[in-house]
mmCIF file of C-alpha atoms in Angstrom:
data_model
loop_
_atom_site.group_PDB
_atom_site.id
_atom_site.type_symbol
_atom_site.label_atom_id
_atom_site.label_comp_id
_atom_site.label_asym_id
_atom_site.label_seq_id
_atom_site.Cartn_x
_atom_site.Cartn_y
_atom_site.Cartn_z
ATOM 1 C CA MET A 19 -11.839 25.757 -24.898
ATOM 2 C CA THR A 20 -10.646 22.306 -25.876
ATOM 3 C CA THR A 21 -12.598 19.471 -24.348
ATOM 4 C CA LEU A 22 -10.942 16.232 -23.379
ATOM 5 C CA LYS A 23 -12.951 14.441 -26.072
ATOM 6 C CA SER A 24 -11.738 16.820 -28.801
ATOM 7 C CA LYS A 25 -8.163 16.349 -27.549
ATOM 8 C CA LEU A 26 -8.606 12.588 -27.945
ATOM 9 C CA GLN A 27 -9.920 13.147 -31.488
ATOM 10 C CA GLU A 28 -6.972 15.414 -32.384
ATOM 11 C CA ASP A 29 -4.517 12.902 -30.951
ATOM 12 C CA LEU A 30 -6.222 10.125 -32.934
ATOM 13 C CA THR A 31 -5.818 12.118 -36.163
ATOM 14 C CA ALA A 32 -2.138 12.693 -35.357
ATOM 15 C CA ALA A 33 -1.610 9.006 -34.497
ATOM 16 C CA VAL A 34 -3.201 7.927 -37.798
ATOM 17 C CA LYS A 35 -0.942 10.329 -39.745
ATOM 18 C CA GLU A 36 2.103 9.009 -37.868
ATOM 19 C CA ARG A 37 0.970 5.428 -38.569
ATOM 20 C CA ASP A 38 1.070 4.758 -34.803
ATOM 21 C CA GLU A 39 -1.147 1.672 -34.860
ATOM 22 C CA LEU A 40 -1.173 1.085 -31.080
ATOM 23 C CA ARG A 41 -2.101 4.658 -30.233
ATOM 24 C CA SER A 42 -4.666 5.046 -33.018
ATOM 25 C CA SER A 43 -6.498 1.791 -32.238
ATOM 26 C CA THR A 44 -6.507 2.558 -28.486
ATOM 27 C CA LEU A 45 -7.899 6.058 -29.051
ATOM 28 C CA ARG A 46 -10.446 4.736 -31.575
ATOM 29 C CA LEU A 47 -11.767 2.205 -29.050
ATOM 30 C CA THR A 48 -11.877 4.826 -26.307
ATOM 31 C CA LEU A 49 -13.736 7.341 -28.484
ATOM 32 C CA ALA A 50 -16.181 4.562 -29.408
ATOM 33 C CA ALA A 51 -16.758 3.906 -25.696
ATOM 34 C CA ILE A 52 -17.358 7.643 -25.152
ATOM 35 C CA THR A 53 -19.849 7.767 -28.053
ATOM 36 C CA LYS A 54 -21.599 4.669 -26.705
ATOM 37 C CA GLU A 55 -21.943 6.414 -23.334
ATOM 38 C CA GLU A 56 -23.296 9.557 -25.036
ATOM 39 C CA VAL A 57 -26.096 7.666 -26.756
ATOM 40 C CA ALA A 58 -26.802 5.322 -23.840
ATOM 41 C CA GLY A 59 -29.657 7.339 -22.316
ATOM 42 C CA LYS A 60 -32.954 8.375 -23.851
ATOM 43 C CA THR A 61 -31.413 11.465 -25.405
ATOM 44 C CA LYS A 62 -28.002 11.852 -27.026
ATOM 45 C CA ARG A 63 -25.769 14.220 -25.115
ATOM 46 C CA GLU A 64 -22.198 15.459 -24.896
ATOM 47 C CA LEU A 65 -20.240 14.048 -21.981
ATOM 48 C CA SER A 66 -18.515 16.491 -19.648
ATOM 49 C CA ASP A 67 -14.734 16.192 -19.231
ATOM 50 C CA ASP A 68 -15.330 14.480 -15.859
ATOM 51 C CA GLU A 69 -17.583 11.908 -17.518
ATOM 52 C CA VAL A 70 -15.038 11.394 -20.313
ATOM 53 C CA LEU A 71 -12.369 10.833 -17.639
ATOM 54 C CA LYS A 72 -14.582 8.163 -16.061
ATOM 55 C CA VAL A 73 -14.845 6.393 -19.436
ATOM 56 C CA ILE A 74 -11.060 6.579 -19.922
ATOM 57 C CA THR A 75 -10.530 5.273 -16.363
ATOM 58 C CA LYS A 76 -12.898 2.363 -17.055
ATOM 59 C CA GLU A 77 -11.139 1.589 -20.345
ATOM 60 C CA ALA A 78 -7.703 1.720 -18.662
ATOM 61 C CA LYS A 79 -8.953 -0.629 -15.933
ATOM 62 C CA LYS A 80 -10.222 -3.064 -18.602
ATOM 63 C CA ARG A 81 -6.742 -3.063 -20.166
ATOM 64 C CA ARG A 82 -5.065 -3.759 -16.821
ATOM 65 C CA GLU A 83 -7.439 -6.632 -16.048
ATOM 66 C CA ALA A 84 -7.020 -8.082 -19.552
ATOM 67 C CA ALA A 85 -3.231 -7.802 -19.269
ATOM 68 C CA ASP A 86 -3.326 -9.717 -15.967
ATOM 69 C CA ALA A 87 -5.614 -12.375 -17.452
ATOM 70 C CA PHE A 88 -3.391 -12.805 -20.519
ATOM 71 C CA ALA A 89 -0.253 -12.939 -18.355
ATOM 72 C CA GLN A 90 -1.796 -15.663 -16.171
ATOM 73 C CA GLY A 91 -2.871 -17.531 -19.290
ATOM 74 C CA GLY A 92 0.718 -17.499 -20.541
ATOM 75 C CA ARG A 93 -0.061 -15.137 -23.426
ATOM 76 C CA ALA A 94 2.743 -12.639 -22.857
ATOM 77 C CA GLU A 95 2.391 -10.933 -26.236
ATOM 78 C CA SER A 96 -1.294 -10.138 -25.697
ATOM 79 C CA ALA A 97 -0.569 -9.036 -22.130
ATOM 80 C CA GLU A 98 2.106 -6.626 -23.393
ATOM 81 C CA ARG A 99 -0.314 -5.179 -25.931
ATOM 82 C CA GLU A 100 -2.999 -4.575 -23.274
ATOM 83 C CA LYS A 101 -0.399 -3.026 -20.974
ATOM 84 C CA ALA A 102 0.793 -0.707 -23.739
ATOM 85 C CA GLU A 103 -2.797 0.359 -24.500
ATOM 86 C CA GLY A 104 -3.308 1.024 -20.778
ATOM 87 C CA GLU A 105 -0.230 3.248 -20.773
ATOM 88 C CA VAL A 106 -1.580 5.251 -23.727
ATOM 89 C CA LEU A 107 -4.784 5.851 -21.741
ATOM 90 C CA ALA A 108 -2.912 6.622 -18.509
ATOM 91 C CA GLY A 109 -1.469 9.658 -20.295
ATOM 92 C CA TYR A 110 -4.952 11.209 -20.272
ATOM 93 C CA LEU A 111 -5.661 10.502 -16.617
ATOM 94 C CA PRO A 112 -4.606 12.541 -13.602
ATOM 95 C CA LYS A 113 -1.436 11.214 -12.002
ATOM 96 C CA GLN A 114 -2.347 8.415 -9.608
ATOM 97 C CA LEU A 115 -1.611 8.843 -5.926
ATOM 98 C CA GLY A 116 1.482 7.119 -4.577
ATOM 99 C CA ASP A 117 1.106 4.521 -1.810
ATOM 100 C CA ASP A 118 2.338 6.920 0.890
ATOM 101 C CA GLU A 119 -0.080 9.682 -0.144
ATOM 102 C CA LEU A 120 -2.969 7.223 -0.269
ATOM 103 C CA ASN A 121 -2.056 5.761 3.138
ATOM 104 C CA ASP A 122 -1.971 9.266 4.654
ATOM 105 C CA ILE A 123 -5.384 10.209 3.250
ATOM 106 C CA VAL A 124 -6.925 6.917 4.409
ATOM 107 C CA ALA A 125 -5.303 7.100 7.865
ATOM 108 C CA GLN A 126 -6.767 10.573 8.338
ATOM 109 C CA ALA A 127 -10.191 9.347 7.210
ATOM 110 C CA VAL A 128 -10.007 6.383 9.621
ATOM 111 C CA GLN A 129 -9.370 8.830 12.492
ATOM 112 C CA GLU A 130 -12.273 11.046 11.364
ATOM 113 C CA ALA A 131 -14.628 8.069 11.090
ATOM 114 C CA ARG A 132 -13.611 6.705 14.505
ATOM 115 C CA ALA A 133 -14.017 10.159 16.033
ATOM 116 C CA ALA A 134 -17.541 10.170 14.586
ATOM 117 C CA GLY A 135 -18.184 6.828 16.306
ATOM 118 C CA ALA A 136 -17.797 4.452 13.359
ATOM 119 C CA GLU A 137 -16.611 1.035 14.565
ATOM 120 C CA GLY A 138 -16.510 -2.507 13.248
ATOM 121 C CA PRO A 139 -17.842 -3.411 9.798
ATOM 122 C CA ARG A 140 -19.722 -0.120 9.504
ATOM 123 C CA ALA A 141 -16.444 1.794 9.776
ATOM 124 C CA MET A 142 -15.477 0.624 6.263
ATOM 125 C CA GLY A 143 -18.418 2.452 4.682
ATOM 126 C CA ALA A 144 -17.873 5.535 6.808
ATOM 127 C CA VAL A 145 -14.181 5.706 5.889
ATOM 128 C CA MET A 146 -14.884 5.126 2.166
ATOM 129 C CA LYS A 147 -17.417 7.989 2.248
ATOM 130 C CA ILE A 148 -14.711 10.328 3.566
ATOM 131 C CA VAL A 149 -11.926 9.021 1.307
ATOM 132 C CA ASN A 150 -13.732 8.686 -2.050
ATOM 133 C CA PRO A 151 -14.267 12.403 -2.792
ATOM 134 C CA LYS A 152 -10.629 13.110 -1.867
ATOM 135 C CA VAL A 153 -9.155 10.464 -4.156
ATOM 136 C CA ALA A 154 -11.708 10.450 -6.995
ATOM 137 C CA GLY A 155 -9.844 9.718 -10.214
ATOM 138 C CA LEU A 156 -6.503 9.583 -8.391
ATOM 139 C CA ALA A 157 -6.664 6.014 -7.106
ATOM 140 C CA GLU A 158 -8.625 2.949 -8.164
ATOM 141 C CA GLY A 159 -11.491 1.872 -5.913
ATOM 142 C CA GLY A 160 -10.104 -1.600 -5.241
ATOM 143 C CA ARG A 161 -6.756 -0.180 -4.220
ATOM 144 C CA VAL A 162 -8.424 2.341 -1.893
ATOM 145 C CA ALA A 163 -10.623 -0.348 -0.317
ATOM 146 C CA ALA A 164 -7.587 -2.568 0.321
ATOM 147 C CA VAL A 165 -5.780 0.241 2.156
ATOM 148 C CA VAL A 166 -8.902 1.066 4.180
ATOM 149 C CA LYS A 167 -9.300 -2.609 5.207
ATOM 150 C CA LYS A 168 -5.631 -2.840 6.138
ATOM 151 C CA LEU A 169 -5.700 0.310 8.284
ATOM 152 C CA LEU A 170 -9.011 -0.581 9.956
ATOM 153 C CA ALA A 171 -7.649 -4.013 10.843
ATOM 154 C CA GLY A 172 -4.448 -2.494 12.208
#
């Protein structure tokens, strides 16, 4: 059984052979982040595929935020590079939910939470509790929270 980490390592080897600098440096950095996570605790351990996905998600998010920061700072070239690295990583992540799918899931959760008596500011937490397991890895937390706020306000 191939783990996600070993797939990343194989793809890195292939990228190096193909002299694909963008892909090889992105995968190198991601594998370094995975290794760092593996040695972070008291004992070294192998990360599960789910944990590796979380690292990749975090790395992809870093790229998106850096791309935005560079774009705002007028550094288009650096922004493009970060965006391209983010796209390399996105290839390893589950397909993200579309806006309509996310809205449907959140709308259903809002109904469930209200049916359970959640109102006002506390409703946000109740809705997030219902939504998070359903969208884990398929939509970014900030995006989910924004939709929840919008639907609760409406």
